[in-house]
PDB file of C-alpha atoms and ligand atoms in Angstrom:
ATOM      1  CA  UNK A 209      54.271 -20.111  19.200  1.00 85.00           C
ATOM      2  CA  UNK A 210      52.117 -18.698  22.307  1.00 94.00           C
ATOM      3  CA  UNK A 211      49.192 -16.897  21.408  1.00 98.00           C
ATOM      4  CA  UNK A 212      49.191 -13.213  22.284  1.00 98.00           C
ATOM      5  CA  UNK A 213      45.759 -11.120  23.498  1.00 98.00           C
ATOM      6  CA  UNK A 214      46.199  -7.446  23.351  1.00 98.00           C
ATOM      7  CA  UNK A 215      43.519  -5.328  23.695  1.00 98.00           C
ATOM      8  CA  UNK A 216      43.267  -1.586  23.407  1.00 98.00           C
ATOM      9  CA  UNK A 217      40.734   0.559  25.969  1.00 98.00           C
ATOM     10  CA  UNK A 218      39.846   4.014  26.602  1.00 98.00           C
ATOM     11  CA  UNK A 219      36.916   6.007  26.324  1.00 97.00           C
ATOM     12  CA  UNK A 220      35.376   7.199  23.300  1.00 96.00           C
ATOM     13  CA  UNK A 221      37.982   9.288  20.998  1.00 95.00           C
ATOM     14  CA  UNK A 222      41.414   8.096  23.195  1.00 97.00           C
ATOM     15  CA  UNK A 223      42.734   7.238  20.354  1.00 97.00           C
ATOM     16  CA  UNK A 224      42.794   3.187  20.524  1.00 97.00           C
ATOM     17  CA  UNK A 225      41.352   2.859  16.234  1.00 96.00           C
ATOM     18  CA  UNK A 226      44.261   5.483  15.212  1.00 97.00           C
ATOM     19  CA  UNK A 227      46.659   2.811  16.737  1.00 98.00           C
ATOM     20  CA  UNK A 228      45.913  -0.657  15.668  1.00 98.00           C
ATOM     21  CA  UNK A 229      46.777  -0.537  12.002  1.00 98.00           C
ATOM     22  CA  UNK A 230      49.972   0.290  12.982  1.00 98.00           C
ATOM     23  CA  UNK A 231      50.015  -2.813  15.838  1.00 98.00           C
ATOM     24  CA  UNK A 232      48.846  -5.853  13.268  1.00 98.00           C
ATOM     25  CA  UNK A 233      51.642  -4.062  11.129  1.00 98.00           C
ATOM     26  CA  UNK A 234      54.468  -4.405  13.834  1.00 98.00           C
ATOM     27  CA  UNK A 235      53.615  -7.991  14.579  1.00 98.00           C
ATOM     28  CA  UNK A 236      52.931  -9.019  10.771  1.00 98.00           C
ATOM     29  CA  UNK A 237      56.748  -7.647  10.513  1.00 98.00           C
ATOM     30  CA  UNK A 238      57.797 -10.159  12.989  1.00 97.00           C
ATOM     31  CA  UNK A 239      56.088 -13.018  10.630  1.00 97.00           C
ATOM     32  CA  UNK A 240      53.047 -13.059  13.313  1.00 97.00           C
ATOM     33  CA  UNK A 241      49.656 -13.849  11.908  1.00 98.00           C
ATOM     34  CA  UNK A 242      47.142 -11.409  13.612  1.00 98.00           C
ATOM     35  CA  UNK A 243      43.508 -11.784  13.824  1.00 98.00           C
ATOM     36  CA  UNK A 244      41.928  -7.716  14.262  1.00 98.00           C
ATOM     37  CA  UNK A 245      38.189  -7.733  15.977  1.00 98.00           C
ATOM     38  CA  UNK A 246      36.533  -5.438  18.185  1.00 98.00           C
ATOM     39  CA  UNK A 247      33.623  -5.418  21.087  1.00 98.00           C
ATOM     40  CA  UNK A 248      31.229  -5.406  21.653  1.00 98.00           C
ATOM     41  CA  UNK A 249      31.210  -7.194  17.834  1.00 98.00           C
ATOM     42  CA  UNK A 250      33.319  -9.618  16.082  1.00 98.00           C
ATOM     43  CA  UNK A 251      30.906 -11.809  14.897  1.00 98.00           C
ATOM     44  CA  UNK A 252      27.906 -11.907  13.129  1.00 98.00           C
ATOM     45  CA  UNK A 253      25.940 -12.786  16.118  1.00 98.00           C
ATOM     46  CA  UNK A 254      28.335  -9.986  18.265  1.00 98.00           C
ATOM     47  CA  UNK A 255      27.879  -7.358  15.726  1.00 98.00           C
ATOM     48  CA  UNK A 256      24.286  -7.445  15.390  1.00 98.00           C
ATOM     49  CA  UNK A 257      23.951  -7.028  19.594  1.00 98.00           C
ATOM     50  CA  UNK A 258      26.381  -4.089  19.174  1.00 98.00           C
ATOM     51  CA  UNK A 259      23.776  -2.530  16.686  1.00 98.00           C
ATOM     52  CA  UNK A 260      21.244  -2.866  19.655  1.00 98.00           C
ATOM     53  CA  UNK A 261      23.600  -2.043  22.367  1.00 98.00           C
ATOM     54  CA  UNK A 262      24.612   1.076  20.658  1.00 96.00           C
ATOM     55  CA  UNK A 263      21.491   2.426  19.371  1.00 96.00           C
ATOM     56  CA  UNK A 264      18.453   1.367  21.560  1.00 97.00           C
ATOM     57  CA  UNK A 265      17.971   2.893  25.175  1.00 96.00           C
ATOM     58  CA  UNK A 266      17.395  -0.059  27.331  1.00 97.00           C
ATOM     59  CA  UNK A 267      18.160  -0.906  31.452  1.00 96.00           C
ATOM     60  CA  UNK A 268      21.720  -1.729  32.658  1.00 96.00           C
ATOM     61  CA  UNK A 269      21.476  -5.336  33.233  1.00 97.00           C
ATOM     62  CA  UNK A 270      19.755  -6.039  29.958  1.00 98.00           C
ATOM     63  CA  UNK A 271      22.644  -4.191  28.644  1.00 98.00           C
ATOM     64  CA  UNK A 272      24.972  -5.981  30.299  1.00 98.00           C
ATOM     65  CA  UNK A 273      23.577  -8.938  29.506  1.00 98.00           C
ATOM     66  CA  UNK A 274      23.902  -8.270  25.719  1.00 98.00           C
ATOM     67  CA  UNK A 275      27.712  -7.482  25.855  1.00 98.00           C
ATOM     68  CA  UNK A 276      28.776 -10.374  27.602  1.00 98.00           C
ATOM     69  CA  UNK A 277      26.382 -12.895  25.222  1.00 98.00           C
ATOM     70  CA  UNK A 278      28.144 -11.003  22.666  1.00 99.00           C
ATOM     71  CA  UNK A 279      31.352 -11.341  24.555  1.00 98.00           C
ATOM     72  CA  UNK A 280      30.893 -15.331  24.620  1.00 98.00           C
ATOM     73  CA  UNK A 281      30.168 -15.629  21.230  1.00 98.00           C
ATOM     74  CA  UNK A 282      33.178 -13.919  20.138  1.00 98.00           C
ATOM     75  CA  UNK A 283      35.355 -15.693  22.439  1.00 98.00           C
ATOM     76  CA  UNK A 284      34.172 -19.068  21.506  1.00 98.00           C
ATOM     77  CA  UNK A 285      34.604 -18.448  17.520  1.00 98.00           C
ATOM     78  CA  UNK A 286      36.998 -16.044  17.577  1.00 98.00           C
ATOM     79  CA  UNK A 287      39.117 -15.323  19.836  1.00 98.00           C
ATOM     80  CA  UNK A 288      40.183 -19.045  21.435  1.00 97.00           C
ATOM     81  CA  UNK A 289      40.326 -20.510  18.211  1.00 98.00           C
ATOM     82  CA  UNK A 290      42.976 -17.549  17.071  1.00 98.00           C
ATOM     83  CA  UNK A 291      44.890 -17.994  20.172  1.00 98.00           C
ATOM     84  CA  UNK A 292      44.983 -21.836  20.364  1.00 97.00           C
ATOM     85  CA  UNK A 293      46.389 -21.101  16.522  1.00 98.00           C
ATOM     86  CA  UNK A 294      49.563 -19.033  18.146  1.00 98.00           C
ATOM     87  CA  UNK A 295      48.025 -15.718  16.522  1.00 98.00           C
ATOM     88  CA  UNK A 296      48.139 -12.262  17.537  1.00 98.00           C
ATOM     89  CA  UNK A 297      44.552 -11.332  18.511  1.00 98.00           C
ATOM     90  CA  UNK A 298      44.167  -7.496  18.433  1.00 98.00           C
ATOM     91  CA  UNK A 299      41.045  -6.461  19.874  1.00 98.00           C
ATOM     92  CA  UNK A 300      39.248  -3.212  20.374  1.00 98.00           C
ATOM     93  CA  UNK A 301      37.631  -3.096  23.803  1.00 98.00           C
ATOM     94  CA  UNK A 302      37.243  -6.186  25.792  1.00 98.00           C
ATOM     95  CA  UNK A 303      35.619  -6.680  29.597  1.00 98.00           C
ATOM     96  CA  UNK A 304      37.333  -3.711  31.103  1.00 98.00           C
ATOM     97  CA  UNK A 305      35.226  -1.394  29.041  1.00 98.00           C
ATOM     98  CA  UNK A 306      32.032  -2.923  30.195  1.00 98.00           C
ATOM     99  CA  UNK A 307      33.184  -2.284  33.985  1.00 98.00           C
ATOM    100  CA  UNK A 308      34.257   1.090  32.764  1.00 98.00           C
ATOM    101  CA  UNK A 309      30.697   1.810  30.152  1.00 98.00           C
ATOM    102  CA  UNK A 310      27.782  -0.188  31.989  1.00 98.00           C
ATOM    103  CA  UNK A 311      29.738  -0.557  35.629  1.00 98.00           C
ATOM    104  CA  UNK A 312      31.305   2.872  36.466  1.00 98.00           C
ATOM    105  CA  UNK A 313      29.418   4.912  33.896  1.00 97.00           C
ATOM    106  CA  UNK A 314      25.951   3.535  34.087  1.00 96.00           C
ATOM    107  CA  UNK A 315      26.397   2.699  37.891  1.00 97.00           C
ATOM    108  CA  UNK A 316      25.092  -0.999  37.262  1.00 98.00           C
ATOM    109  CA  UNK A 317      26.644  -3.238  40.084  1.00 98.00           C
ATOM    110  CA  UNK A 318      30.195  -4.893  39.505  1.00 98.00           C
ATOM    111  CA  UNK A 319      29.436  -8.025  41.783  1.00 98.00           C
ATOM    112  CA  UNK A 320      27.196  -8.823  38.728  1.00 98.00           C
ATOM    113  CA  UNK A 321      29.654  -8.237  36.011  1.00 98.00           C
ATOM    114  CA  UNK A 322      32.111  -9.980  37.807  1.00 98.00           C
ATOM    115  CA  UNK A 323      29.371 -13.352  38.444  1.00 98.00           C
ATOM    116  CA  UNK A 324      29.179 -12.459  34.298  1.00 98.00           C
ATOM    117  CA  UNK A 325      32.876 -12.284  33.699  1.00 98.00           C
ATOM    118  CA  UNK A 326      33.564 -15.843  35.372  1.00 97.00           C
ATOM    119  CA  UNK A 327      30.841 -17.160  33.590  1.00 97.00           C
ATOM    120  CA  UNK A 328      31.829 -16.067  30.189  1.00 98.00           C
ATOM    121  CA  UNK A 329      35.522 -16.372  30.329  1.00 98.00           C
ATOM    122  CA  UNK A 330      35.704 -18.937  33.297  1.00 97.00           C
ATOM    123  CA  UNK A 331      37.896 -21.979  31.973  1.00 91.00           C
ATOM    124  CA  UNK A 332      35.245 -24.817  32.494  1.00 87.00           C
ATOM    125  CA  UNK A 333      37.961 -27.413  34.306  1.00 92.00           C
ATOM    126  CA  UNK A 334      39.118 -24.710  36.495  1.00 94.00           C
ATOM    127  CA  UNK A 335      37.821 -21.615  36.322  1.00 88.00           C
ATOM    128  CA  UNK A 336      40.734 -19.567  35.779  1.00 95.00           C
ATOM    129  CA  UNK A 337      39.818 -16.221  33.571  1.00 97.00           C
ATOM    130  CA  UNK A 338      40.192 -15.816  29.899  1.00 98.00           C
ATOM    131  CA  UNK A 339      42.040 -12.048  30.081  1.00 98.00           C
ATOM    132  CA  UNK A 340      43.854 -10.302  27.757  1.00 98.00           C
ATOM    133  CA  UNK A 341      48.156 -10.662  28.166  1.00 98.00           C
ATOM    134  CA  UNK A 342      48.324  -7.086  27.658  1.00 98.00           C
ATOM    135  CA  UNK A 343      46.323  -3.863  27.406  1.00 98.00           C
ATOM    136  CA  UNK A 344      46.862  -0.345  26.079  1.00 98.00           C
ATOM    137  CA  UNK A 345      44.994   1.794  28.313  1.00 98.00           C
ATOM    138  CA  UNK A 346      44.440   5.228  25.992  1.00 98.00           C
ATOM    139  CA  UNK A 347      44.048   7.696  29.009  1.00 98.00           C
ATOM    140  CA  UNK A 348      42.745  10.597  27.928  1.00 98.00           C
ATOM    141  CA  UNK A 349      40.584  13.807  29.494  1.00 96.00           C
ATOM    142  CA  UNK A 350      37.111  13.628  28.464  1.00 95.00           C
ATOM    143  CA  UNK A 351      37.173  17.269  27.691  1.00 94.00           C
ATOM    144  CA  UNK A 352      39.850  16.595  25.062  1.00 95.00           C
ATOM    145  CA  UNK A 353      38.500  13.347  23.769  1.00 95.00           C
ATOM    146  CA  UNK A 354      35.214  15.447  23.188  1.00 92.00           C
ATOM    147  CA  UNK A 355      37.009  18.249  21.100  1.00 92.00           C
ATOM    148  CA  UNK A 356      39.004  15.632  19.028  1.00 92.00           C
ATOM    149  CA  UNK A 357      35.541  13.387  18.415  1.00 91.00           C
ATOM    150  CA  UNK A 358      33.581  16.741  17.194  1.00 88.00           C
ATOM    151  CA  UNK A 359      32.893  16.672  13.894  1.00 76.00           C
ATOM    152  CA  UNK A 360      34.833  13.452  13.294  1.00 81.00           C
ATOM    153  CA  UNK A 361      31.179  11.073  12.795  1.00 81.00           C
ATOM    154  CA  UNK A 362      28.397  11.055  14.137  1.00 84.00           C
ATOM    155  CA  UNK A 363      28.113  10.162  18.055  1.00 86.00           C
ATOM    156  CA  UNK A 364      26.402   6.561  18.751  1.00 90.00           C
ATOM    157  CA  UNK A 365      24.300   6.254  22.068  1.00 89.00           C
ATOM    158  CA  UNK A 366      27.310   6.678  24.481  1.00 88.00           C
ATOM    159  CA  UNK A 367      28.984   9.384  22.419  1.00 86.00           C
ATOM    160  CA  UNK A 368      26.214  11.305  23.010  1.00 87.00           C
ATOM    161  CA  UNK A 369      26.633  11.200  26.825  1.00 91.00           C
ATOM    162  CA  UNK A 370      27.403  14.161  28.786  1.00 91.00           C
ATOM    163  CA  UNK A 371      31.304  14.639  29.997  1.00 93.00           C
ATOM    164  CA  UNK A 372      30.441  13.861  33.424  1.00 95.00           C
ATOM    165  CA  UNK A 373      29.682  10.112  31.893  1.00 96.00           C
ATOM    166  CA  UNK A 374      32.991   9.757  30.684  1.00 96.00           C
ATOM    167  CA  UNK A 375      34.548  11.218  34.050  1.00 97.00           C
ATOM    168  CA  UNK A 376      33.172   8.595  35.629  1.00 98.00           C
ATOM    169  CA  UNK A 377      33.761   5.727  32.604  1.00 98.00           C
ATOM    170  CA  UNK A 378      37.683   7.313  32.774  1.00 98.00           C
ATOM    171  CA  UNK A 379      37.746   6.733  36.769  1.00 98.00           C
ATOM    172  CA  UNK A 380      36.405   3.079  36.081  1.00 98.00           C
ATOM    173  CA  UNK A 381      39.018   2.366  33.906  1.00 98.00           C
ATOM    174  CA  UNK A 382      41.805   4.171  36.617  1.00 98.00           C
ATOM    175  CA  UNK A 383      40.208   1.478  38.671  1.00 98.00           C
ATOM    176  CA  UNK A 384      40.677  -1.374  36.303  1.00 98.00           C
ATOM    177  CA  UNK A 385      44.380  -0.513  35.967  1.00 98.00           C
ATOM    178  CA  UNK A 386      45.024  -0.169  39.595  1.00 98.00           C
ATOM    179  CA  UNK A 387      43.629  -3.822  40.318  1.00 97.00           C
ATOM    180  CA  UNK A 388      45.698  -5.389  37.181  1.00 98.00           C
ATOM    181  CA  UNK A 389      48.478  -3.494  37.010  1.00 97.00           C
ATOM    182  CA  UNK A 390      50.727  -6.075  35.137  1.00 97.00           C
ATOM    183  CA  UNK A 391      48.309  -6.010  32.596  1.00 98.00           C
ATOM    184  CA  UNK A 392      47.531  -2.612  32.245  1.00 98.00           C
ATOM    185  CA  UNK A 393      49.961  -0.366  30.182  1.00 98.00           C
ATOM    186  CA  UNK A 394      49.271   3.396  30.979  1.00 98.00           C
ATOM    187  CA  UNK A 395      49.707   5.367  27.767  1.00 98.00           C
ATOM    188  CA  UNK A 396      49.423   9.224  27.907  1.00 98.00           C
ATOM    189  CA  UNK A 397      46.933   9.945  25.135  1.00 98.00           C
ATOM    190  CA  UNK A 398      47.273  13.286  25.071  1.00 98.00           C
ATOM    191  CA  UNK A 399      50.324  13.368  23.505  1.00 98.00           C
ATOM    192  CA  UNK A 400      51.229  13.964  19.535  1.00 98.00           C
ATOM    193  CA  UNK A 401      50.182  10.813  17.220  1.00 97.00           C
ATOM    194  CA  UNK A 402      53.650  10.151  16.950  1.00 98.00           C
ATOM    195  CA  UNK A 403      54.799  10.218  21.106  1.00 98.00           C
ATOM    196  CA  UNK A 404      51.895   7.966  21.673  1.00 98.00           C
ATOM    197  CA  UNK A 405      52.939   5.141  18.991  1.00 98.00           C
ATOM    198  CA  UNK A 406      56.629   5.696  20.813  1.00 98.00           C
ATOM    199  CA  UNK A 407      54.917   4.929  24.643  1.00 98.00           C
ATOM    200  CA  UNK A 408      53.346   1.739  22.812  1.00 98.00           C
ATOM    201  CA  UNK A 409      56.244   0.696  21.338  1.00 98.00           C
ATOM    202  CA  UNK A 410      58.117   1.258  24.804  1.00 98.00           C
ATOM    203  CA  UNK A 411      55.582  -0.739  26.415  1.00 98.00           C
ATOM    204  CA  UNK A 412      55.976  -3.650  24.019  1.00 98.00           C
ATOM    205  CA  UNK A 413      59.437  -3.678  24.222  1.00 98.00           C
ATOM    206  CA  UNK A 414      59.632  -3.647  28.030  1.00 97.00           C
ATOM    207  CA  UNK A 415      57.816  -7.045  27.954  1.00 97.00           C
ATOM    208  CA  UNK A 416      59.609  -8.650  24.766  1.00 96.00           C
ATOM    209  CA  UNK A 417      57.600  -7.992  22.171  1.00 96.00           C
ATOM    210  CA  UNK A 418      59.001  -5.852  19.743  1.00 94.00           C
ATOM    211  CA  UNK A 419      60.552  -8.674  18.252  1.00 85.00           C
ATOM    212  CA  UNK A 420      64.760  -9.840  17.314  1.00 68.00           C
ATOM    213  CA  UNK A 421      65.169  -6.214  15.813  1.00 53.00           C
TER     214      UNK A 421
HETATM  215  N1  LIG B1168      47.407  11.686  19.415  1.00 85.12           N
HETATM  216  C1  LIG B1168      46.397  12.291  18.765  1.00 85.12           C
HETATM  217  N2  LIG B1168      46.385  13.630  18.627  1.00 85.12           N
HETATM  218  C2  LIG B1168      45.358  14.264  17.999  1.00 85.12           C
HETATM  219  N3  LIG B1168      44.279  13.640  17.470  1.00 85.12           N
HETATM  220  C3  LIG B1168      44.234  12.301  17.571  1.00 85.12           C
HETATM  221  C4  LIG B1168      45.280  11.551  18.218  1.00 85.12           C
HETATM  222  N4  LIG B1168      44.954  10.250  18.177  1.00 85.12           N
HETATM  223  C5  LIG B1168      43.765  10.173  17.534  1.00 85.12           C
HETATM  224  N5  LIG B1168      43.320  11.394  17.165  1.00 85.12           N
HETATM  225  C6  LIG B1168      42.035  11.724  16.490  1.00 85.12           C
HETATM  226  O1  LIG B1168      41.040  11.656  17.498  1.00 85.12           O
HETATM  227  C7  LIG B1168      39.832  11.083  16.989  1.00 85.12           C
HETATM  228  C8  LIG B1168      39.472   9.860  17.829  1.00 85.12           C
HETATM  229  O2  LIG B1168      40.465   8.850  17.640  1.00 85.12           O
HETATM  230  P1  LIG B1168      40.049   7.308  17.519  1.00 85.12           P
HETATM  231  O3  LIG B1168      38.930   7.140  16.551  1.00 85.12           O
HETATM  232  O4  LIG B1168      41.287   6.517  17.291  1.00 85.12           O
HETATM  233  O5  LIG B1168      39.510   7.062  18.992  1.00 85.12           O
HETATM  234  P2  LIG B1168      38.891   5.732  19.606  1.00 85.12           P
HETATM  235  O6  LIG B1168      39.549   5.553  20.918  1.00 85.12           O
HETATM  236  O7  LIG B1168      38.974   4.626  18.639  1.00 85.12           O
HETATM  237  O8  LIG B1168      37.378   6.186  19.830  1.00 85.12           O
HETATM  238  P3  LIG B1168      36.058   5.229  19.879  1.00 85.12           P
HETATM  239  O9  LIG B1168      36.097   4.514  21.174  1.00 85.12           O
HETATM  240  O10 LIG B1168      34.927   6.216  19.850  1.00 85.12           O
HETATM  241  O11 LIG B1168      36.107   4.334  18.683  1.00 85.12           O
HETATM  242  C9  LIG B1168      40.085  10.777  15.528  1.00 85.12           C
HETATM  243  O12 LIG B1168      39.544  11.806  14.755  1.00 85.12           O
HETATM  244  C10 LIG B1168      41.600  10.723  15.436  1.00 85.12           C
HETATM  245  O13 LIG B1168      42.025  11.087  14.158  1.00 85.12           O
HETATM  246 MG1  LIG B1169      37.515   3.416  17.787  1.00 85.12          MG
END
């Protein structure tokens, strides 16, 4: 069996956590093993960056730099090996987040992270990009991602941004959508628990994956 990469994306309270329980239980239904990570993380060597990246103040391409050495790590014992296995590999934020976080929110220059992108995900015989198959774009207004997030935990170095960050991290990620729109799945986050997991389950379906049921 193929492998399948989904990822889930959205700024910070969209709603992609609340979701992916319920995704590695859908594809463990079909018999599907599923391998769950997140980024920036997913390895030792990830996760201790992303306790850096998320708690020290430090410049844009240093910060950059960090997710995507993060980013290869992760790929090269995680998420290839799952993939080249047939899994399911469900991941938490992936590269569109850091053109959304450090590209459209910090305004650090995409013609970098792109130079990063091929580098880190560039097949070496060809170049062709590692991407994910699919992903669940949580779009949600920063105004209510901030009212569901209050009080929830405490807010990590880019929770604690103003809203006009995440207007501009939620326009980055319109952008990312608009130049990979087969990959991107649109799903109306402001909607009930319950009429989200039904525009996921729509989207899955619509490209085969909801299984023989
Ligand atoms: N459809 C929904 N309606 C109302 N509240 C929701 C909905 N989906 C999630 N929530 C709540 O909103 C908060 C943020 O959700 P969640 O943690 O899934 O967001 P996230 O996208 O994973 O955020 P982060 O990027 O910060 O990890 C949680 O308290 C969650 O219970
Ligand atoms: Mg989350």
């Amino acid at each position: 069996m193929k492998g399948l990469f989904l990822t889930l994306e959205g700024i910070d309270g969209a709603g992609k956590s609340s979701h992916i329980d319920a995704l590695e239980a859908l594809f463990k239904a079909q018999g599907r093993q599923v391998t769950r990570t997140r980024e920036p993380g997913g390895t030792p060597i990830a996760e201790t960056l992303r306790t850096m990246i998320l708690t020290q103040p430090m410049d844009p391409l240093t910060e950059s730099l960090l997710v995507f050495a993060a980013r290869r790590d992760h790929i090269v014992r995680v998420i290839e090996p799952a993939l080249a296995r047939g899994e399911v590999v469900l991941c938490d934020r992936f590269t569109d987040a850091t053109f959304a976080y450090q590209g459209a929110g910090r305004g650090f220059d995409a013609a970098v992270l792109s130079t990063l992108e091929q580098w880190v995900q560039g097949r070496p015989d060809d170049g062709a990009l590692l991407q994910p198959d699919i992903t669940l774009w949580f779009d949600l207004s920063p105004e209510l991602a901030a009212e569901r997030l209050a009080g929830a935990r405490l807010p990590d170095k880019f929770e604690s941004q103003p809203v006009e960050f995440f207007r501009r991290v939620a326009a980055g990620y319109a952008q990312r959508a608009a130049a990979a729109a087969t990959r991107f799945v649109r799903i109306d986050a402001g909607q009930s628990r319950d009429q989200v997991w039904q525009q996921i389950e729509a989207a899955l379906a619509a490209r085969g994956l909801m299984g023989s049921r």
